[in-house]
XYZ file of C-alpha atoms in Angstrom:
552
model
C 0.000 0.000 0.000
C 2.376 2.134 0.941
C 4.444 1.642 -1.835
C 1.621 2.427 -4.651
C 0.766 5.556 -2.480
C 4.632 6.043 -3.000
C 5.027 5.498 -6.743
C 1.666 7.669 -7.441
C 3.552 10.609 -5.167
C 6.406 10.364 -7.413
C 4.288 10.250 -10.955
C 2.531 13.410 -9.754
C 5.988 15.117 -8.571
C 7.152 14.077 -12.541
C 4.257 15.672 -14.041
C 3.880 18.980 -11.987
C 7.908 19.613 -13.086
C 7.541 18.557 -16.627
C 4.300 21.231 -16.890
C 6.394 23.762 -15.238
C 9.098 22.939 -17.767
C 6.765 23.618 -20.752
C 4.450 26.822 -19.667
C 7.553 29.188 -19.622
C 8.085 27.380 -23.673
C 4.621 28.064 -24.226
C 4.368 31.693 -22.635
C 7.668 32.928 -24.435
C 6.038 31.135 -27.742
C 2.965 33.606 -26.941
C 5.701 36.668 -26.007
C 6.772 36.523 -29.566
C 3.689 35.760 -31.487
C 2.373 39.097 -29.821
C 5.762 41.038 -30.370
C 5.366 40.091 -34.243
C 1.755 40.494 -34.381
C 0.713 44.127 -34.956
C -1.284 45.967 -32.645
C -3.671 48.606 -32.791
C -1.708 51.309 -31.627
C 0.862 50.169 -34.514
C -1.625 50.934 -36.539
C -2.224 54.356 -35.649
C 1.292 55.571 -35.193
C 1.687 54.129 -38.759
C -1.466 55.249 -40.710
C -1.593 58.575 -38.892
C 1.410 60.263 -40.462
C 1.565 58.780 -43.616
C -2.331 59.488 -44.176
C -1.213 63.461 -43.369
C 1.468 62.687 -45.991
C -0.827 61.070 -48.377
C -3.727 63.399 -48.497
C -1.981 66.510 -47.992
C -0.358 68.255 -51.146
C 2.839 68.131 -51.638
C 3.121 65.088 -49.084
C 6.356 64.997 -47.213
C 7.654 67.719 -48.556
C 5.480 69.623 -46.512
C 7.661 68.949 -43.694
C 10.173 71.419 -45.305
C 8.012 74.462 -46.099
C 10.253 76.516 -43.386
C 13.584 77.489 -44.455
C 14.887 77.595 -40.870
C 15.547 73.966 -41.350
C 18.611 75.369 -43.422
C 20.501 77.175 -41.115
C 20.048 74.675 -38.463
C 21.864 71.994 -40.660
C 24.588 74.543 -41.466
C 25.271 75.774 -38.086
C 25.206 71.804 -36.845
C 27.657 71.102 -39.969
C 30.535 74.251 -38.405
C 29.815 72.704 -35.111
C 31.179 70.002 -36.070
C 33.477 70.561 -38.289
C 35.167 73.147 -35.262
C 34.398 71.069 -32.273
C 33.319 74.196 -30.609
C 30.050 75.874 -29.834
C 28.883 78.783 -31.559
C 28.705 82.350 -30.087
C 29.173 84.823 -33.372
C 27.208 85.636 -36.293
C 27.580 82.955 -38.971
C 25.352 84.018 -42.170
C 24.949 87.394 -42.114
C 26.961 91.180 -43.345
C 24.607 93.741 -41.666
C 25.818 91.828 -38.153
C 28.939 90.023 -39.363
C 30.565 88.689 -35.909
C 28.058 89.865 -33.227
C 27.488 87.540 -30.637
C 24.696 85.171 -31.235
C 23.192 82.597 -29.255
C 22.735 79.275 -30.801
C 20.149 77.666 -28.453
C 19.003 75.190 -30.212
C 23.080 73.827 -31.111
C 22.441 69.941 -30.107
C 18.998 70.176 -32.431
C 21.549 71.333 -35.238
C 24.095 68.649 -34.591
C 21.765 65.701 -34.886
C 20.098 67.832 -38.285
C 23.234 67.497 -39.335
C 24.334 64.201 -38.826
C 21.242 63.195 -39.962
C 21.105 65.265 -42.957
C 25.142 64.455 -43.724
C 23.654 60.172 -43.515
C 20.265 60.897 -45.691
C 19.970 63.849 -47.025
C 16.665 65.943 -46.921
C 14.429 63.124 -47.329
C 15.644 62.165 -43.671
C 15.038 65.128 -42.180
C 11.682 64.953 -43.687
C 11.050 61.428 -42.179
C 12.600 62.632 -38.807
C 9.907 65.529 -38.913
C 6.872 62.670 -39.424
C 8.592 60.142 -37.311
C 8.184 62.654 -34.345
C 4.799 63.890 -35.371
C 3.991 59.954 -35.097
C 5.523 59.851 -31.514
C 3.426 63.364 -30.221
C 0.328 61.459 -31.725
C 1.550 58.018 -30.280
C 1.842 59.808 -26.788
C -0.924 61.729 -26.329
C -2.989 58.609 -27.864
C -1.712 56.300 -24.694
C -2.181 59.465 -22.463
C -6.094 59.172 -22.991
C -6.396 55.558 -22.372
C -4.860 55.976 -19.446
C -6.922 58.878 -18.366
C -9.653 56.650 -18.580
C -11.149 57.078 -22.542
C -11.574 54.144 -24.764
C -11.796 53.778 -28.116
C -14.410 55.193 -29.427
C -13.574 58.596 -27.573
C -9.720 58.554 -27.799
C -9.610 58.054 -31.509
C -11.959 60.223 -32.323
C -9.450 63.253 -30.504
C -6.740 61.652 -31.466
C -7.584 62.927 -35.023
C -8.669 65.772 -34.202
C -5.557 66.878 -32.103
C -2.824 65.412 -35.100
C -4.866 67.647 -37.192
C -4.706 70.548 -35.324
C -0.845 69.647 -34.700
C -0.257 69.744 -38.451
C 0.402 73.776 -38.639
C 3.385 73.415 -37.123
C 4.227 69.704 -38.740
C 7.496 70.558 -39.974
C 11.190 68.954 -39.624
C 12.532 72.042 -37.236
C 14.018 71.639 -33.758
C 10.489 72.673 -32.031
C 9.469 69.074 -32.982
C 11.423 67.524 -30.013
C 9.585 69.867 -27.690
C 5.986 68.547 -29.390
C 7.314 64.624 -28.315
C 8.429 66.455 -25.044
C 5.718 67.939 -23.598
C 3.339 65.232 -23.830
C 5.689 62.762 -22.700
C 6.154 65.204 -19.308
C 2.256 65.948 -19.217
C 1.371 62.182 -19.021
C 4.559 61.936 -17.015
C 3.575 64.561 -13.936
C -0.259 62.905 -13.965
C 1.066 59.667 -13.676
C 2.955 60.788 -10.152
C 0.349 63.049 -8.960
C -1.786 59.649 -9.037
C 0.637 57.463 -7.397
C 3.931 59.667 -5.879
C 7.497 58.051 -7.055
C 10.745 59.108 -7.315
C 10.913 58.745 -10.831
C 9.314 62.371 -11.293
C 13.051 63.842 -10.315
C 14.201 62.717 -13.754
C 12.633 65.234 -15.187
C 15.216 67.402 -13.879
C 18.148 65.883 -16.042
C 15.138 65.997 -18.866
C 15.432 69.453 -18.483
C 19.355 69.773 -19.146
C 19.361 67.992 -22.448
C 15.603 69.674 -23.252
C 17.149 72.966 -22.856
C 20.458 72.550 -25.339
C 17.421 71.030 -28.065
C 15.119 73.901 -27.969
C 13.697 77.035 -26.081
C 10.645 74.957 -25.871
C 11.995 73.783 -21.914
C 10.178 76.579 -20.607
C 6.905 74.673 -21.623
C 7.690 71.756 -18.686
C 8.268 75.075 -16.302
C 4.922 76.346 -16.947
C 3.556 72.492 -16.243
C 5.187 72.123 -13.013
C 4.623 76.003 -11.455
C 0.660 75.537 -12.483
C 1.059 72.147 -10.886
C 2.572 73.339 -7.641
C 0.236 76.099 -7.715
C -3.006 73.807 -8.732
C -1.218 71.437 -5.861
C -1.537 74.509 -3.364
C -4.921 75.002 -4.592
C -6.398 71.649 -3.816
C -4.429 72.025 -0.252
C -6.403 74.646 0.376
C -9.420 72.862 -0.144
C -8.953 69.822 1.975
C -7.991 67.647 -1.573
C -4.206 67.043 -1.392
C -1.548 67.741 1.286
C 0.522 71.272 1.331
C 3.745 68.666 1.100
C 2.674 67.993 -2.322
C 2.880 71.489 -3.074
C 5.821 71.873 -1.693
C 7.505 68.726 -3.205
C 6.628 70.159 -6.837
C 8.064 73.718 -5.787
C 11.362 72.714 -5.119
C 10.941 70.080 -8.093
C 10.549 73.283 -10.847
C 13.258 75.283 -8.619
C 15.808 71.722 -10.016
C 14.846 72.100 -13.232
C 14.782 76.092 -13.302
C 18.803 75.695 -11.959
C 19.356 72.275 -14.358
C 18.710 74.983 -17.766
C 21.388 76.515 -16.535
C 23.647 73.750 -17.756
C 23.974 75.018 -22.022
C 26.816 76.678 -23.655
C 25.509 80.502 -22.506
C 25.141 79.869 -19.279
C 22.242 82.188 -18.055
C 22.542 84.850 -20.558
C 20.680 82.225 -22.556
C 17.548 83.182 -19.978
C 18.179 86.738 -20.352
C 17.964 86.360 -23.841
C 14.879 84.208 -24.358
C 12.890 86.835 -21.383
C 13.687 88.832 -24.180
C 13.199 87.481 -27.315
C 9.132 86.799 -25.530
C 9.025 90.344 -24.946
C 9.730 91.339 -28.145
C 6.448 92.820 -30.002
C 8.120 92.711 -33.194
C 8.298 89.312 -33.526
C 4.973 88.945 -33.125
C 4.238 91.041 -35.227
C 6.666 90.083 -38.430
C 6.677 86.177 -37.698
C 3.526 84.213 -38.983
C 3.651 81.574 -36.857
C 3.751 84.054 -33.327
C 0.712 85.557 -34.426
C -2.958 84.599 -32.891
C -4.589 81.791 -34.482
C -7.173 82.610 -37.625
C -10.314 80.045 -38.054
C -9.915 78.749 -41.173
C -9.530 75.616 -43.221
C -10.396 72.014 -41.553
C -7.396 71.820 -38.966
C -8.398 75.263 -37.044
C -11.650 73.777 -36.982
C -10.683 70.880 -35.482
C -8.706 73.094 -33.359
C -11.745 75.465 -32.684
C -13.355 72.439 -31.570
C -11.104 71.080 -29.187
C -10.813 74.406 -27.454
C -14.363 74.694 -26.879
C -14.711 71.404 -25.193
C -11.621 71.889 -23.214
C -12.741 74.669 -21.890
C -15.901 73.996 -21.096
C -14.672 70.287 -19.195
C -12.742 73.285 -16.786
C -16.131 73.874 -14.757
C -15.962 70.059 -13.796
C -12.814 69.527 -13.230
C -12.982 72.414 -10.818
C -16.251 71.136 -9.190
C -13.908 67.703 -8.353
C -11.399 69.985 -7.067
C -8.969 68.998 -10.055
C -7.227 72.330 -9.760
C -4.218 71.576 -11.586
C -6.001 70.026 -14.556
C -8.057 73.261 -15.096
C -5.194 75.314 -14.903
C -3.142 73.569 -17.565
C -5.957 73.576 -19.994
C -6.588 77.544 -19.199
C -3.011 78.732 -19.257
C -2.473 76.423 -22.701
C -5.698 77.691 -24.194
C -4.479 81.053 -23.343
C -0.974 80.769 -24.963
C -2.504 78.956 -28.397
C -5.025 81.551 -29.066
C -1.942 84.308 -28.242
C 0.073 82.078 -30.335
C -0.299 79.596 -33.031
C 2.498 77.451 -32.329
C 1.481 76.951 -29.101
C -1.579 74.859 -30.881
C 0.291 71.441 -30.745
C 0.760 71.677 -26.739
C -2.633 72.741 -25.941
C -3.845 70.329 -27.751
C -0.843 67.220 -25.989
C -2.279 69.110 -22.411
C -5.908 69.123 -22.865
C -7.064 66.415 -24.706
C -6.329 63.753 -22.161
C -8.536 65.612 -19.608
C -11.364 65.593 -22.142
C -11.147 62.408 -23.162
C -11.586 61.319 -19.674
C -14.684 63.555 -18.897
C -16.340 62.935 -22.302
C -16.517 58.841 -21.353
C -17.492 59.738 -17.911
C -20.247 61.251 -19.744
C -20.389 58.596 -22.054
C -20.394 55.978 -18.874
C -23.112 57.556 -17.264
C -25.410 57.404 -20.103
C -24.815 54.256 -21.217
C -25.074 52.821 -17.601
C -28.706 53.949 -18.240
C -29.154 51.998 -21.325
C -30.340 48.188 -21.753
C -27.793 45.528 -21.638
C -28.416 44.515 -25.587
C -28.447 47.964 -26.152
C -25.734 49.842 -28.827
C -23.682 51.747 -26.159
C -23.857 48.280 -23.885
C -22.407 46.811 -27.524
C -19.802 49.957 -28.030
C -18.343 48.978 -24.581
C -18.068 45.769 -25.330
C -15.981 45.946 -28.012
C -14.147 49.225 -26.128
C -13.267 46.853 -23.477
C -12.486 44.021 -25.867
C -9.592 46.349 -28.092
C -8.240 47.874 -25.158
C -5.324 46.075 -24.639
C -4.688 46.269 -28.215
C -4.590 50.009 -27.992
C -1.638 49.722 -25.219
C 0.422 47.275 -26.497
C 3.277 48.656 -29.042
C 5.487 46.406 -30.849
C 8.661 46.614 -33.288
C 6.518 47.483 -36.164
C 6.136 50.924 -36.256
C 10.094 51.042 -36.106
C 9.962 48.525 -39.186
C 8.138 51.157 -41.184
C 10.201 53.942 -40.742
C 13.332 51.531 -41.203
C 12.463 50.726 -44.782
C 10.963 54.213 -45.113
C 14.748 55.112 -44.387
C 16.249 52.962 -46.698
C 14.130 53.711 -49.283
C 11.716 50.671 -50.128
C 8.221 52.299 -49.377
C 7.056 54.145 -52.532
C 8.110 57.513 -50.863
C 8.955 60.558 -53.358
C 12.919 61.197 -53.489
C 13.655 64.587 -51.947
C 16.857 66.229 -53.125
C 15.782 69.798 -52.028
C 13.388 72.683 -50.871
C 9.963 72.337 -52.310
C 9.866 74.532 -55.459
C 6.406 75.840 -55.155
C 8.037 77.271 -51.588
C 11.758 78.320 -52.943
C 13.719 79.736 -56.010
C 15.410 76.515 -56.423
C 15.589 76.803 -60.396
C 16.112 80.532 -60.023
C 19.570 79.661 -57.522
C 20.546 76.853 -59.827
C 20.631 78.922 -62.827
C 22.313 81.957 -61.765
C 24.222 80.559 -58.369
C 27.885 81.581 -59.451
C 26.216 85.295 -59.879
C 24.833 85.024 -56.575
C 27.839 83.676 -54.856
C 29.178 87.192 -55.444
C 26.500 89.099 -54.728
C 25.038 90.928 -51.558
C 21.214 89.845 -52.015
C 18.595 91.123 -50.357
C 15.521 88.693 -50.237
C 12.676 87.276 -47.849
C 13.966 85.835 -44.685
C 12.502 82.579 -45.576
C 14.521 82.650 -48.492
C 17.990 83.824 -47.451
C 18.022 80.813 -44.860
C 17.659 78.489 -48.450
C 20.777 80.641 -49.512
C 22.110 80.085 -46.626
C 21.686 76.277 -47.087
C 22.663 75.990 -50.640
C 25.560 78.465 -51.072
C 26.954 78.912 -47.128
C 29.606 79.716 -46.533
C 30.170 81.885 -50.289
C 26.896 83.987 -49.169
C 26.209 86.089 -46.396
C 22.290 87.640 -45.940
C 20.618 90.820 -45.007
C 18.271 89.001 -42.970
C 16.885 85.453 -41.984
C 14.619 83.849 -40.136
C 16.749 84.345 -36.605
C 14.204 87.247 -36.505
C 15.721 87.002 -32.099
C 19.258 88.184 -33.566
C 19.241 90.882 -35.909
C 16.528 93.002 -33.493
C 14.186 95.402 -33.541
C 15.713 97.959 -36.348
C 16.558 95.661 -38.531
C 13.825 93.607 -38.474
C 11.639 96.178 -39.081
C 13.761 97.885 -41.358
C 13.261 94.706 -43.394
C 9.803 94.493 -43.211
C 9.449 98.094 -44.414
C 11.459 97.628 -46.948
C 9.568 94.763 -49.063
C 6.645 96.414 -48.576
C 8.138 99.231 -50.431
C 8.241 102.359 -47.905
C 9.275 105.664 -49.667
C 13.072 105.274 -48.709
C 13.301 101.960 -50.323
C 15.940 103.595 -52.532
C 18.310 104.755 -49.907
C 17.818 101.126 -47.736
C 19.337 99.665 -50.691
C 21.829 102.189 -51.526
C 22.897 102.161 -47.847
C 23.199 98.527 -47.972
C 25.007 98.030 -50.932
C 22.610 95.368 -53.163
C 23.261 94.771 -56.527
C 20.922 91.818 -56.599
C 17.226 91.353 -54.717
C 15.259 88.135 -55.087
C 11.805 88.140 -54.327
C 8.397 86.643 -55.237
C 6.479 88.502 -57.556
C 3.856 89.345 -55.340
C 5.718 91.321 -52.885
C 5.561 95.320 -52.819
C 9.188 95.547 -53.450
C 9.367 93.577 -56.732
C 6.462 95.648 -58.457
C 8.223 98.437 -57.633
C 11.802 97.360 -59.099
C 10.214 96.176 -62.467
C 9.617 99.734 -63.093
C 12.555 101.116 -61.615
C 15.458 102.494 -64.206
C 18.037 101.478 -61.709
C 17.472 97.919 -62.109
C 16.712 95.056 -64.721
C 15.064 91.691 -64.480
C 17.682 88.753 -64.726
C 14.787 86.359 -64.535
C 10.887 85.441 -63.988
C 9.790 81.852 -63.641
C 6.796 82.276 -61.544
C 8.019 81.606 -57.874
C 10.953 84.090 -57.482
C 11.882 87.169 -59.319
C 15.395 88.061 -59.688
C 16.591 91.357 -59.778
C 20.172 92.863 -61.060
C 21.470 96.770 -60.464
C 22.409 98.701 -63.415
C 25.494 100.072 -63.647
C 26.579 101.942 -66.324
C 30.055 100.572 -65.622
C 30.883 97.019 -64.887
C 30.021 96.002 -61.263
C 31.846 93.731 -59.093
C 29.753 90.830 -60.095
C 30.073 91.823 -64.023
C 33.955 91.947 -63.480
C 33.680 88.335 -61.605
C 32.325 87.145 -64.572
C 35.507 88.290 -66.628
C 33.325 90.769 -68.588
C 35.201 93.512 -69.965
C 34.670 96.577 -69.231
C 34.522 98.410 -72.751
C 31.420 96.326 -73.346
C 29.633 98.886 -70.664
C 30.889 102.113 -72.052
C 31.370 104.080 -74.519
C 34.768 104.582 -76.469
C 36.749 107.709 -75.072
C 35.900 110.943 -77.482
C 39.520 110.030 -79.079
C 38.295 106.896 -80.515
C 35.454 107.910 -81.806
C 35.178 107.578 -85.553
């Protein structure tokens, strides 16, 4: 007896080890089969961008329509070609070797490296690669807010639509992958308290050499430690919590401190915010205007964001309210602020529109279609969480060049005088231009370091009088004449529609070199042989007239 009761022991000892032996087999066969199946959010961070791509004209090249993108990769290229950081003028002869402050120098080494490896089409990808990620991370910042599906992909589209006026491959896209990836990161501790919040303060030290976007994480935490305060005051949190996020923005505010300028950069970017002109001259610092689909989408986002504030307030959710007022402030001051507001707010909605949603449908009958929308909801959701190697796939052969992408070997013609600087670049290479800031950063990037501009788009640098100056200029103010004499130009290029060109075509002092639609360019006359007639080996009895001693 004893003996069977010992043999069965041992047969069940044998079989409990050999199933412990297979389940890890089977759950690492399941591990994989998940890793190479593709999820839902794959999905998204794939269709997402390449659907703005595909349905937008022009397609990626969109993500180039700013010239700034330029002068970054040039001032990333002397960087490291000198091993040294920038701190005097570069591109320019009206403030040749005045300091400058290159803020955004570690954006402009990695444009350049990547630019050096791939070209322009990289930089392009980079630009939708991080307009996937801001899309990716406000996505997963909904669903765990609370949405599901049905309300988180709705907003999802309606916030990467919104996002796309400021879509393009420029250094501010590291702050629109940034600030959603802090937003969802300062929720997640104010739910459950960890240490992990205090990386943010090394965040801040390489966020601050990318872009002057940093500040945007100092707003979140001072409105959180003030929201924090807030909801101490009415019985909802603890005054340590307050205090805790104080001295957390006082880190980060002394971790900017580490960048190349030390904190003149902070002096300088108090006053580059101050500075009315900018707003004034630079499209993309002025307020918002309603029109075409993505400010509607915008418009409509707004709305509901604000008007979610009145509950969140009635919860005594301070510090939600007071990131989706101070955000909704900033976009409708600015329109580049746009993207953020929309990274801030739209988890907050998504959560109170399916607590609406929940509520209703808690009142419905079991068979009914809400009880069948949550169903499925429920059913997808971990679909929606889980990410896999496939969305880094795409972009891989995107890189190397398999998807049917367009080739992009420069500027977007419809937005540049590319022909026009092809045709006549060993003319221009000699001349002092004056032309559209937009357009003397592409000089900059197709004939640095020959050509120095008048003015670019570092509108911060050249200041006040100059900028304006500029401005006044191409619209054709009475003392155009004496701007140019003062300034030396012998050759402006400009699009036909500005003031300035309508102005030279009937001018005696100046003939057209060439037309071709886009760009207009302009040549002095002399009546004898200028410096760029000379470098052209021209002689100069073509120009004038034989001396009376020759005459016949």
């Amino acid at each position: 007896m004893s003996t069977g009761t010992g043999s069965l022991s041992h047969v069940g000892i044998g079989a409990e080890t050999a199933q412990s032996r297979t389940q890890p087999a089977r759950g690492s066969s399941r591990s994989w089969r998940r890793w190479l199946r593709p999820s839902l959010l794959d999905v998204l961070l794939v269709v997402v961008p390449f659907w703005f791509v595909g349905l937008a004209h022009g397609g990626l090249r969109l993500l180039l329509v700013d010239g700034d993108t330029g002068w970054h990769i040039r001032t990333g290229e002397w960087i490291l070609q000198h091993r040294a950081f920038v701190r005097q003028d570069l591109f320019s002869f009206s403030k040749a070797g005045e300091p400058w402050f290159a803020w955004e120098w570690l954006s402009d080494v990695i444009f350049a490296w990547i630019h050096g490896v791939g070209g322009l089409f990289w930089i392009a990808l980079f630009g939708l690669a991080a307009g996937a990620a801001y899309c990716g991370l406000v996505f997963r910042h909904m669903l765990w807010q609370g949405a599901r599906l049905w309300i988180a992909l709705p907003l999802a589209f309606l916030g990467f639509s919104a996002a796309t006026l400021h879509l393009l491959s420029r250094p501010h896209m590291f702050t629109l992958v940034l600030v959603p990836l802090a937003a969802w990161w300062i929720q997640a501790d104010l739910r459950r308290p960890r240490w992990h919040v205090w990386l943010l303060v090394p965040l801040t030290v390489l966020w601050t050499n990318l872009h002057g976007g940093w500040l945007a994480l100092i707003a979140l935490l001072g409105l959180t430690a003030a929201g924090l305060a807030a909801e101490a005051w009415l019985g909802h949190r603890r005054w340590t919590d307050a205090g805790r996020y104080g001295l957390l923005t006082l880190a980060c505010v002394a971790a900017s401190l580490v960048n190349p300028y030390g904190w003149r950069l902070h002096e300088h970017t108090l006053a580059y915010l101050r500075a009315d002109y900018i707003r004034n001259i630079v499209g993309e610092f002025r307020a918002p205007s309603f029109r075409g689909e993505p400010m509607l989408h915008y418009e409509v986002v707004l709305l509901a964001a604000c008007a979610i504030c009145g509950l969140l307030l009635v919860r005594k959710q301070v510090v939600a309210a007071l990131w989706i007022l101070f955000w909704a402030h900033a976009s409708l001051q600015s329109a580049r602020h746009i993207p953020l507001f929309a990274a801030v707010a739209l988890p907050f909605l998504g959560a109170e529109l399916q607590r609406l949603w929940d509520g209703w449908a808690a009142r419905q009958e079991r068979r009914s279609t809400a009880a069948a929308l949550d169903g499925i909801a429920s059913d997808m959701q971990p679909e929606l969480t889980r990410l896999t190697w496939w969305p880094t796939a795409v972009f891989a052969l995107a890189l190397a060049g398999v998807l049917p992408l367009p080739a992009i070997a420069d500027f977007p013609k419809e937005r540049f005088p590319v022909e026009m600087v092809g045709r006549h670049a060993p003319m221009l290479r000699e001349a002092r231009i004056l032309t559209q800031d937009q357009w003397a950063d592409y000089l900059i990037y197709r004939l640095y370091p020959d050509v120095r501009v008048y003015f670019d788009g570092r509108s911060d640098f050249y200041g006040r009088e100059i900028a304006l100056e500029y401005v006044d200029t191409l619209n054709g103010r009475h003392d155009w004449r004496q701007v140019l004499d003062r300034h030396r130009f012998d050759v402006v290029l400009l699009p036909p529609g500005v003031a300035l060109a309508s102005l030279l075509k009937i001018s005696p002092d100046w003939e057209i070199l060439g037309d071709d639609g886009t760009a207009v360019l302009f040549r002095r006359r002399h009546r004898g042989p200028s410096r760029l007639q000379q470098a052209a080996g021209i002689e100069r009895s073509i120009f004038l007239p034989p001396p009376p001693n020759e005459i016949p």
